[in-house]
């Protein structure tokens, strides 16, 4: 069908939701080039990649190294040339990278070299336009005041007769700045590059936000996000396109790499107008002023959303898989106690890197129950993971001959002998040690420093115990749905939790019912409720006193003796940084 | 002598250099009251306390808790009333505390409750004027964009006929803001409240800065700082007063609590003028318009400065003493290997908390030399610390029967058995475990995770090995100067360093000479020199390759398996936050 005058210009976009690796600039550049080729082959005229895709994200202190800043800039220029050499010079490719503000002078407190969290639109073998993130988040997992200087430009590119603005992540979340300027700049499309980490149910928030900002900007909004695990974060992808009226035009899958190709009808560019854009300057460049001939549009592609347990499970598998891979490991080792936590960790690890690479170790002590061994056996049989038994009584006895410990010190000793055993096997065989503790017990300090807390990665550190049960049941049901063996022994799910560090010990000797504990922990830690708030909300006063004391002491011990892995008390979030000094505890009103 | 018209008004100030404790609001308030009484008894009319003295500093995430914000504000009001009740209503007392900006509305990324790093001048039982820190540092050890909203007021108080402005810490270090406004406001005295942590030779920088700012403000400058250890920081005090012409009028001691009482001649207040103070508004209050009758001025009190080794040693003793005390411990335990690191840590601990509270444990293995035992014995005899021997061969053998480890895994096993032994004794007897590793070996990864890295506090984590020797020699010479027994066995100082984890092992098998290593580490880590820079500076290319690789891997392992204590690679500074993923290493040019 030939173009008609009253028809809106069309554009085929590709949002490349990729899994970049921090620091691996050469690999990331290759990845971008491969995906750009794929997108161009599918007919895309504008190909967008996530925030800081060339360097990976977040780069933390690497942002401050001159040699790293230089390498990122060189990679950008090299990429532009390679796109041209590959015959992709006519495709506009936008990538995030690390740049520097060359005009900024060194100043106390200004990040060294004035790094910018930048984007560049590449076309014809060169940088057509560039800009830097304006709003720098410095809360939650973000520390960007420490690492970047802010930009103050809204870049607008005219491409095939459409004016397209570009912005980066936090610029979408904050009022004002580039997104507000986009409305004044009268653009048809706003492309936002993101490195937005997964949180429970964040996809709903994000879709609402995109729809609201599209309406505010009066433009179609294309949102492209990173995917994959990086250090303590997991990126869920979920790239999407929404129209100014809030219609979801396309949506990529969660936790998978994808090239989302979308045809959009966009308003033809008008004459540039003079703007009052506050502290943001609009910069314009024309790549091509004439619309493309029209074509038949593909159907709208909106992928299905994962349900709640499936989503969390996918996040845990993704995080573990990429942590192992990006750190150069091939295998993991963990203690199998027969309990639910280690069983779920083993199931996640088998799904992430394959059962043949997962090494379970049963380490029974004098106090271990028969079912601790048989349930661990059963788990190994169900998952097909590697399995061995190392009884710890001889090592514990050797310590006790010298030290004669009792009570908690004796309980901790057993856990520590297990930690030393796992680290010895890790050193000898090259596995990453997984710690199996869940968020509830870590928050309440029901864990041994240098004992069960030993490990390079703790998959359940952000998963409360009640969610551990839900995920285990979900994973088993999912196996049955697929006609596979459920990985987790039913007895591990149904038996009462126990640390088995003294005869007949049960978690319920020390802690309230986990449903109550998890409620209370969520209110105290995630919602910052005070002791008085908690009592007012109906929790028993004595229980509040007891649990707050446990949490405060655990927090304090974690700072004193950081356990084998960083512990975040927020879902996939930054560590809570309470001071070590335990001088403050809120009082329950008397 | 009666006042004459052409004579400048006099004022007696007291700068109270106190050791506040984070979170301990009630104790801090009592401390302020006691010192204010002492200052008033000495005739002071203006009594100044450091930054956030009521809450302690830094409060980290406590700043965000509503109940803590409320408690700080209530403590301020309570303090004003208690000062009045104690007959100190006519003395102006300025304190730092945590306040909130009541007009600020919640906003994404704005710290919860809009906390302010505030100061208040108390007089007559109430708050005469208040303000909040304008420049929020977010570099090095500071994260204040995360915790505070900025203030934009310069408070000016007329007291006994002198106009006095007040500001907080970073406002002194940054150009512009309140200190620049102070010049326009035509004040005679600028009082700055500080929580400025110790760094090597920072006292010189600080004095220069104060002199420069006093000249810029055209006012005498009074600088009052915290003293004492808090979490990972040590505050050195060093409060001082400088005239507008750069003369040091008074200076308090380093690392000691002090009330520095100073008489200053100050220009009489003129009429308030209209100002262009940029983004800062001047607010004025008159407490008393008339100058005091003149009196004979005391002599200038400028305390002596500590020499370099004495200063570092005092910082280490202060940090350890307050870490133990503020965390509710009374005693420490550490492994004594006969080597220089554990000997120096023992000496510091004995100086900090008394030899009777220091528990040394010799843990010889099959590979331990005779001198490892005799030197540890000698150290215990010299310092008078508690001492016991726990041979580790039986525990190592029990593990080896089961695990049959060799090479590095076997070396690590021995270090880990020692770690479990110390933690067992710590749990049983209530001591804080000290890790004895120095900065050079920690930076180069010459340390065992969960082994010698076990501990709640690592006194030498910021001390390079060459400085370990210097401090040991200094401490022994100091003992001789005082006619005491030098605490450190001379043989521990002179023998070649060894981990003794295999027969005949020496540090020099794995590492270059420590003088070369420390130079290289300083350039790479502290100065952010690149590999190419290092080679250009004359370091051997192969050595640079090797050491950078060791440092990068150690950094990466620390993130993966955080050792028993937080490791700062900067002197008394914040952790270097390189990403876990070891995907970036600078290449030596080929």
PDB file of C-alpha atoms in Angstrom, chain A residues 5-6 8 37 69 103 129 198 219 260 300 302 316 410 415 455 465 479 485-486 513 566 585:
ATOM      1  CA  UNK A   5      -0.581  12.171   2.939  1.00  0.00           C
ATOM      2  CA  UNK A   6      -2.874  11.788   5.924  1.00  0.00           C
ATOM      3  CA  UNK A   8       1.180   8.677  10.051  1.00  0.00           C
ATOM      4  CA  UNK A  37      22.538  -7.441  12.967  1.00  0.00           C
ATOM      5  CA  UNK A  69      36.421   5.497  31.085  1.00  0.00           C
ATOM      6  CA  UNK A 103      34.224  20.387  30.452  1.00  0.00           C
ATOM      7  CA  UNK A 129      24.083  12.635  19.110  1.00  0.00           C
ATOM      8  CA  UNK A 198      13.810  -6.874  39.582  1.00  0.00           C
ATOM      9  CA  UNK A 219       4.451  10.327  22.730  1.00  0.00           C
ATOM     10  CA  UNK A 260      11.459  -7.229  20.488  1.00  0.00           C
ATOM     11  CA  UNK A 300       0.880  -6.836  18.377  1.00  0.00           C
ATOM     12  CA  UNK A 302       2.542  -8.941  24.122  1.00  0.00           C
ATOM     13  CA  UNK A 316      16.375 -16.854  41.754  1.00  0.00           C
ATOM     14  CA  UNK A 410      28.928 -26.245  70.903  1.00  0.00           C
ATOM     15  CA  UNK A 415      27.934 -25.596  61.949  1.00  0.00           C
ATOM     16  CA  UNK A 455      29.263 -19.355  51.081  1.00  0.00           C
ATOM     17  CA  UNK A 465      10.631 -18.823  55.120  1.00  0.00           C
ATOM     18  CA  UNK A 479       7.211 -30.689  37.744  1.00  0.00           C
ATOM     19  CA  UNK A 485       9.723 -35.955  39.081  1.00  0.00           C
ATOM     20  CA  UNK A 486       9.089 -33.236  41.686  1.00  0.00           C
ATOM     21  CA  UNK A 513       5.421 -19.500  63.951  1.00  0.00           C
ATOM     22  CA  UNK A 566      26.336 -10.069  51.754  1.00  0.00           C
ATOM     23  CA  UNK A 585      16.644   0.168  70.044  1.00  0.00           C
TER      24      UNK A 585
END
